[in-house]
């Protein structure tokens, strides 16, 4: 390697090391153990159900208002965070302004999923995750 490349590499390494050391012991404690189920669920546009909640499973806990039920529901589903497949024909039905984002780790896999109620497919996808996501009346009755 050239001296310039080595100098750049050293600078990047030092910057990363400084960032980690500045974060201190609290940041080290927030790192999840491999395989730990931990999700952060952020809901908006859902009225009283709005908020950001932490969900842990095995054992069920966190700040989620229905942690036990939510963990049970997730355990029942094969691919709880799968998006609607491209090309799927969906009804033109609006279920309201609610949106949600779920991030974290589930069954050893990274999760970063967004939910809305913009059409029939998305409403079904949302409803499939109740009580992980809040149950909402889509006005389809």
PDB file of C-alpha atoms in Angstrom:
ATOM      1  CA  UNK A   1       0.000   0.000   0.000  1.00  0.00           C
ATOM      2  CA  UNK A   2       1.078   3.546  -0.589  1.00  0.00           C
ATOM      3  CA  UNK A   3       1.887   5.876   2.307  1.00  0.00           C
ATOM      4  CA  UNK A   4      -1.154   7.974   1.432  1.00  0.00           C
ATOM      5  CA  UNK A   5      -3.462   4.935   1.625  1.00  0.00           C
ATOM      6  CA  UNK A   6      -1.923   3.865   4.944  1.00  0.00           C
ATOM      7  CA  UNK A   7      -2.289   7.379   6.347  1.00  0.00           C
ATOM      8  CA  UNK A   8      -5.957   7.503   5.264  1.00  0.00           C
ATOM      9  CA  UNK A   9      -6.604   4.087   6.786  1.00  0.00           C
ATOM     10  CA  UNK A  10      -4.953   5.131  10.053  1.00  0.00           C
ATOM     11  CA  UNK A  11      -7.067   8.291  10.185  1.00  0.00           C
ATOM     12  CA  UNK A  12     -10.310   6.365   9.613  1.00  0.00           C
ATOM     13  CA  UNK A  13      -9.342   3.761  12.210  1.00  0.00           C
ATOM     14  CA  UNK A  14      -8.529   6.452  14.771  1.00  0.00           C
ATOM     15  CA  UNK A  15     -11.837   8.239  14.078  1.00  0.00           C
ATOM     16  CA  UNK A  16     -13.851   5.055  14.540  1.00  0.00           C
ATOM     17  CA  UNK A  17     -11.968   4.173  17.716  1.00  0.00           C
ATOM     18  CA  UNK A  18     -12.571   7.662  19.113  1.00  0.00           C
ATOM     19  CA  UNK A  19     -16.274   7.467  18.328  1.00  0.00           C
ATOM     20  CA  UNK A  20     -16.624   4.154  20.135  1.00  0.00           C
ATOM     21  CA  UNK A  21     -14.611   5.232  23.158  1.00  0.00           C
ATOM     22  CA  UNK A  22     -16.611   8.471  23.438  1.00  0.00           C
ATOM     23  CA  UNK A  23     -19.865   6.542  23.564  1.00  0.00           C
ATOM     24  CA  UNK A  24     -18.825   4.981  26.865  1.00  0.00           C
ATOM     25  CA  UNK A  25     -20.201   2.024  28.813  1.00  0.00           C
ATOM     26  CA  UNK A  26     -23.879   2.939  28.344  1.00  0.00           C
ATOM     27  CA  UNK A  27     -23.625   2.376  24.607  1.00  0.00           C
ATOM     28  CA  UNK A  28     -21.883  -0.936  25.164  1.00  0.00           C
ATOM     29  CA  UNK A  29     -24.824  -2.122  27.273  1.00  0.00           C
ATOM     30  CA  UNK A  30     -27.296  -1.302  24.486  1.00  0.00           C
ATOM     31  CA  UNK A  31     -25.703  -3.772  22.080  1.00  0.00           C
ATOM     32  CA  UNK A  32     -27.982  -6.766  21.736  1.00  0.00           C
ATOM     33  CA  UNK A  33     -26.793 -10.295  22.273  1.00  0.00           C
ATOM     34  CA  UNK A  34     -26.880 -12.429  19.136  1.00  0.00           C
ATOM     35  CA  UNK A  35     -30.389 -13.777  18.612  1.00  0.00           C
ATOM     36  CA  UNK A  36     -32.055 -11.389  21.073  1.00  0.00           C
ATOM     37  CA  UNK A  37     -35.558 -10.403  19.976  1.00  0.00           C
ATOM     38  CA  UNK A  38     -35.931  -6.649  20.412  1.00  0.00           C
ATOM     39  CA  UNK A  39     -38.142  -4.394  18.351  1.00  0.00           C
ATOM     40  CA  UNK A  40     -38.936  -0.696  18.420  1.00  0.00           C
ATOM     41  CA  UNK A  41     -42.408   0.088  17.102  1.00  0.00           C
ATOM     42  CA  UNK A  42     -43.193   3.710  16.188  1.00  0.00           C
ATOM     43  CA  UNK A  43     -46.807   4.542  15.349  1.00  0.00           C
ATOM     44  CA  UNK A  44     -48.191   7.871  14.131  1.00  0.00           C
ATOM     45  CA  UNK A  45     -51.487   9.071  12.730  1.00  0.00           C
ATOM     46  CA  UNK A  46     -53.360   6.542  14.868  1.00  0.00           C
ATOM     47  CA  UNK A  47     -54.747   8.919  17.501  1.00  0.00           C
ATOM     48  CA  UNK A  48     -54.400   7.639  21.049  1.00  0.00           C
ATOM     49  CA  UNK A  49     -52.366   4.662  19.818  1.00  0.00           C
ATOM     50  CA  UNK A  50     -49.517   6.941  18.650  1.00  0.00           C
ATOM     51  CA  UNK A  51     -46.156   6.448  20.294  1.00  0.00           C
ATOM     52  CA  UNK A  52     -42.888   4.600  20.249  1.00  0.00           C
ATOM     53  CA  UNK A  53     -42.719   1.321  22.116  1.00  0.00           C
ATOM     54  CA  UNK A  54     -40.018  -1.228  22.797  1.00  0.00           C
ATOM     55  CA  UNK A  55     -40.921  -4.902  22.591  1.00  0.00           C
ATOM     56  CA  UNK A  56     -38.767  -7.749  23.827  1.00  0.00           C
ATOM     57  CA  UNK A  57     -39.747 -11.395  23.711  1.00  0.00           C
ATOM     58  CA  UNK A  58     -38.550 -14.464  25.644  1.00  0.00           C
ATOM     59  CA  UNK A  59     -39.529 -13.166  28.117  1.00  0.00           C
ATOM     60  CA  UNK A  60     -42.095 -10.653  26.912  1.00  0.00           C
ATOM     61  CA  UNK A  61     -41.416  -7.137  28.095  1.00  0.00           C
ATOM     62  CA  UNK A  62     -40.501  -3.600  27.195  1.00  0.00           C
ATOM     63  CA  UNK A  63     -42.801  -0.590  27.030  1.00  0.00           C
ATOM     64  CA  UNK A  64     -45.264  -2.132  24.560  1.00  0.00           C
ATOM     65  CA  UNK A  65     -48.753  -2.016  26.153  1.00  0.00           C
ATOM     66  CA  UNK A  66     -49.545  -5.634  25.149  1.00  0.00           C
ATOM     67  CA  UNK A  67     -46.100  -7.236  25.151  1.00  0.00           C
ATOM     68  CA  UNK A  68     -47.242 -10.785  25.876  1.00  0.00           C
ATOM     69  CA  UNK A  69     -49.962 -10.777  23.224  1.00  0.00           C
ATOM     70  CA  UNK A  70     -47.636  -9.095  20.703  1.00  0.00           C
ATOM     71  CA  UNK A  71     -44.888 -11.682  21.219  1.00  0.00           C
ATOM     72  CA  UNK A  72     -47.446 -14.465  20.910  1.00  0.00           C
ATOM     73  CA  UNK A  73     -48.707 -13.061  17.618  1.00  0.00           C
ATOM     74  CA  UNK A  74     -45.203 -12.697  16.209  1.00  0.00           C
ATOM     75  CA  UNK A  75     -44.435 -16.307  17.153  1.00  0.00           C
ATOM     76  CA  UNK A  76     -47.468 -17.456  15.120  1.00  0.00           C
ATOM     77  CA  UNK A  77     -46.324 -15.789  11.891  1.00  0.00           C
ATOM     78  CA  UNK A  78     -43.710 -17.070   9.442  1.00  0.00           C
ATOM     79  CA  UNK A  79     -42.702 -13.739   7.894  1.00  0.00           C
ATOM     80  CA  UNK A  80     -44.345 -11.049  10.003  1.00  0.00           C
ATOM     81  CA  UNK A  81     -42.501  -8.129   8.408  1.00  0.00           C
ATOM     82  CA  UNK A  82     -42.697  -9.136   4.757  1.00  0.00           C
ATOM     83  CA  UNK A  83     -43.821  -6.386   2.421  1.00  0.00           C
ATOM     84  CA  UNK A  84     -46.595  -6.747  -0.125  1.00  0.00           C
ATOM     85  CA  UNK A  85     -45.160  -8.545  -3.147  1.00  0.00           C
ATOM     86  CA  UNK A  86     -44.530  -6.353  -6.158  1.00  0.00           C
ATOM     87  CA  UNK A  87     -47.255  -6.757  -8.760  1.00  0.00           C
ATOM     88  CA  UNK A  88     -49.937  -7.693  -6.232  1.00  0.00           C
ATOM     89  CA  UNK A  89     -53.341  -6.311  -7.192  1.00  0.00           C
ATOM     90  CA  UNK A  90     -54.780  -4.421  -4.214  1.00  0.00           C
ATOM     91  CA  UNK A  91     -58.165  -2.865  -3.618  1.00  0.00           C
ATOM     92  CA  UNK A  92     -58.342   0.897  -3.767  1.00  0.00           C
ATOM     93  CA  UNK A  93     -59.411   1.268  -0.155  1.00  0.00           C
ATOM     94  CA  UNK A  94     -58.023   3.856   2.221  1.00  0.00           C
ATOM     95  CA  UNK A  95     -57.707   2.754   5.830  1.00  0.00           C
ATOM     96  CA  UNK A  96     -56.645   6.064   7.338  1.00  0.00           C
ATOM     97  CA  UNK A  97     -53.475   8.058   7.930  1.00  0.00           C
ATOM     98  CA  UNK A  98     -51.820   5.694  10.407  1.00  0.00           C
ATOM     99  CA  UNK A  99     -48.232   4.689   9.699  1.00  0.00           C
ATOM    100  CA  UNK A 100     -45.808   2.541  11.625  1.00  0.00           C
ATOM    101  CA  UNK A 101     -42.166   1.607  11.477  1.00  0.00           C
ATOM    102  CA  UNK A 102     -40.732  -1.475  13.132  1.00  0.00           C
ATOM    103  CA  UNK A 103     -36.981  -1.737  13.600  1.00  0.00           C
ATOM    104  CA  UNK A 104     -34.717  -4.032  15.543  1.00  0.00           C
ATOM    105  CA  UNK A 105     -34.093  -7.754  15.495  1.00  0.00           C
ATOM    106  CA  UNK A 106     -36.473 -10.708  15.283  1.00  0.00           C
ATOM    107  CA  UNK A 107     -35.384 -14.362  15.175  1.00  0.00           C
ATOM    108  CA  UNK A 108     -31.800 -13.319  14.513  1.00  0.00           C
ATOM    109  CA  UNK A 109     -32.724 -11.158  11.517  1.00  0.00           C
ATOM    110  CA  UNK A 110     -32.509  -7.384  11.231  1.00  0.00           C
ATOM    111  CA  UNK A 111     -35.928  -5.738  10.885  1.00  0.00           C
ATOM    112  CA  UNK A 112     -36.694  -2.395   9.260  1.00  0.00           C
ATOM    113  CA  UNK A 113     -40.291  -2.465   8.052  1.00  0.00           C
ATOM    114  CA  UNK A 114     -42.753   0.314   7.304  1.00  0.00           C
ATOM    115  CA  UNK A 115     -46.521  -0.045   7.456  1.00  0.00           C
ATOM    116  CA  UNK A 116     -49.416   2.115   6.263  1.00  0.00           C
ATOM    117  CA  UNK A 117     -53.099   1.722   5.491  1.00  0.00           C
ATOM    118  CA  UNK A 118     -53.094   3.155   1.954  1.00  0.00           C
ATOM    119  CA  UNK A 119     -54.840   0.234   0.213  1.00  0.00           C
ATOM    120  CA  UNK A 120     -56.460  -3.126   0.899  1.00  0.00           C
ATOM    121  CA  UNK A 121     -53.168  -5.035   0.825  1.00  0.00           C
ATOM    122  CA  UNK A 122     -51.495  -2.677   3.280  1.00  0.00           C
ATOM    123  CA  UNK A 123     -54.549  -2.705   5.566  1.00  0.00           C
ATOM    124  CA  UNK A 124     -54.427  -6.532   5.619  1.00  0.00           C
ATOM    125  CA  UNK A 125     -50.687  -6.454   6.261  1.00  0.00           C
ATOM    126  CA  UNK A 126     -51.223  -4.075   9.206  1.00  0.00           C
ATOM    127  CA  UNK A 127     -54.171  -6.044  10.606  1.00  0.00           C
ATOM    128  CA  UNK A 128     -52.151  -9.257  10.438  1.00  0.00           C
ATOM    129  CA  UNK A 129     -49.727  -7.753  12.989  1.00  0.00           C
ATOM    130  CA  UNK A 130     -52.318  -6.665  15.550  1.00  0.00           C
ATOM    131  CA  UNK A 131     -51.545  -6.514  18.535  1.00  0.00           C
ATOM    132  CA  UNK A 132     -47.929  -5.708  17.628  1.00  0.00           C
ATOM    133  CA  UNK A 133     -49.445  -2.724  15.811  1.00  0.00           C
ATOM    134  CA  UNK A 134     -52.582  -1.132  17.241  1.00  0.00           C
ATOM    135  CA  UNK A 135     -55.932  -2.438  16.065  1.00  0.00           C
ATOM    136  CA  UNK A 136     -57.644   0.270  14.036  1.00  0.00           C
ATOM    137  CA  UNK A 137     -61.066   0.474  12.443  1.00  0.00           C
ATOM    138  CA  UNK A 138     -60.433   0.780   8.717  1.00  0.00           C
ATOM    139  CA  UNK A 139     -63.974   1.905   8.059  1.00  0.00           C
ATOM    140  CA  UNK A 140     -64.582  -1.116   5.845  1.00  0.00           C
ATOM    141  CA  UNK A 141     -67.688  -2.354   7.695  1.00  0.00           C
TER     142      UNK A 141
END
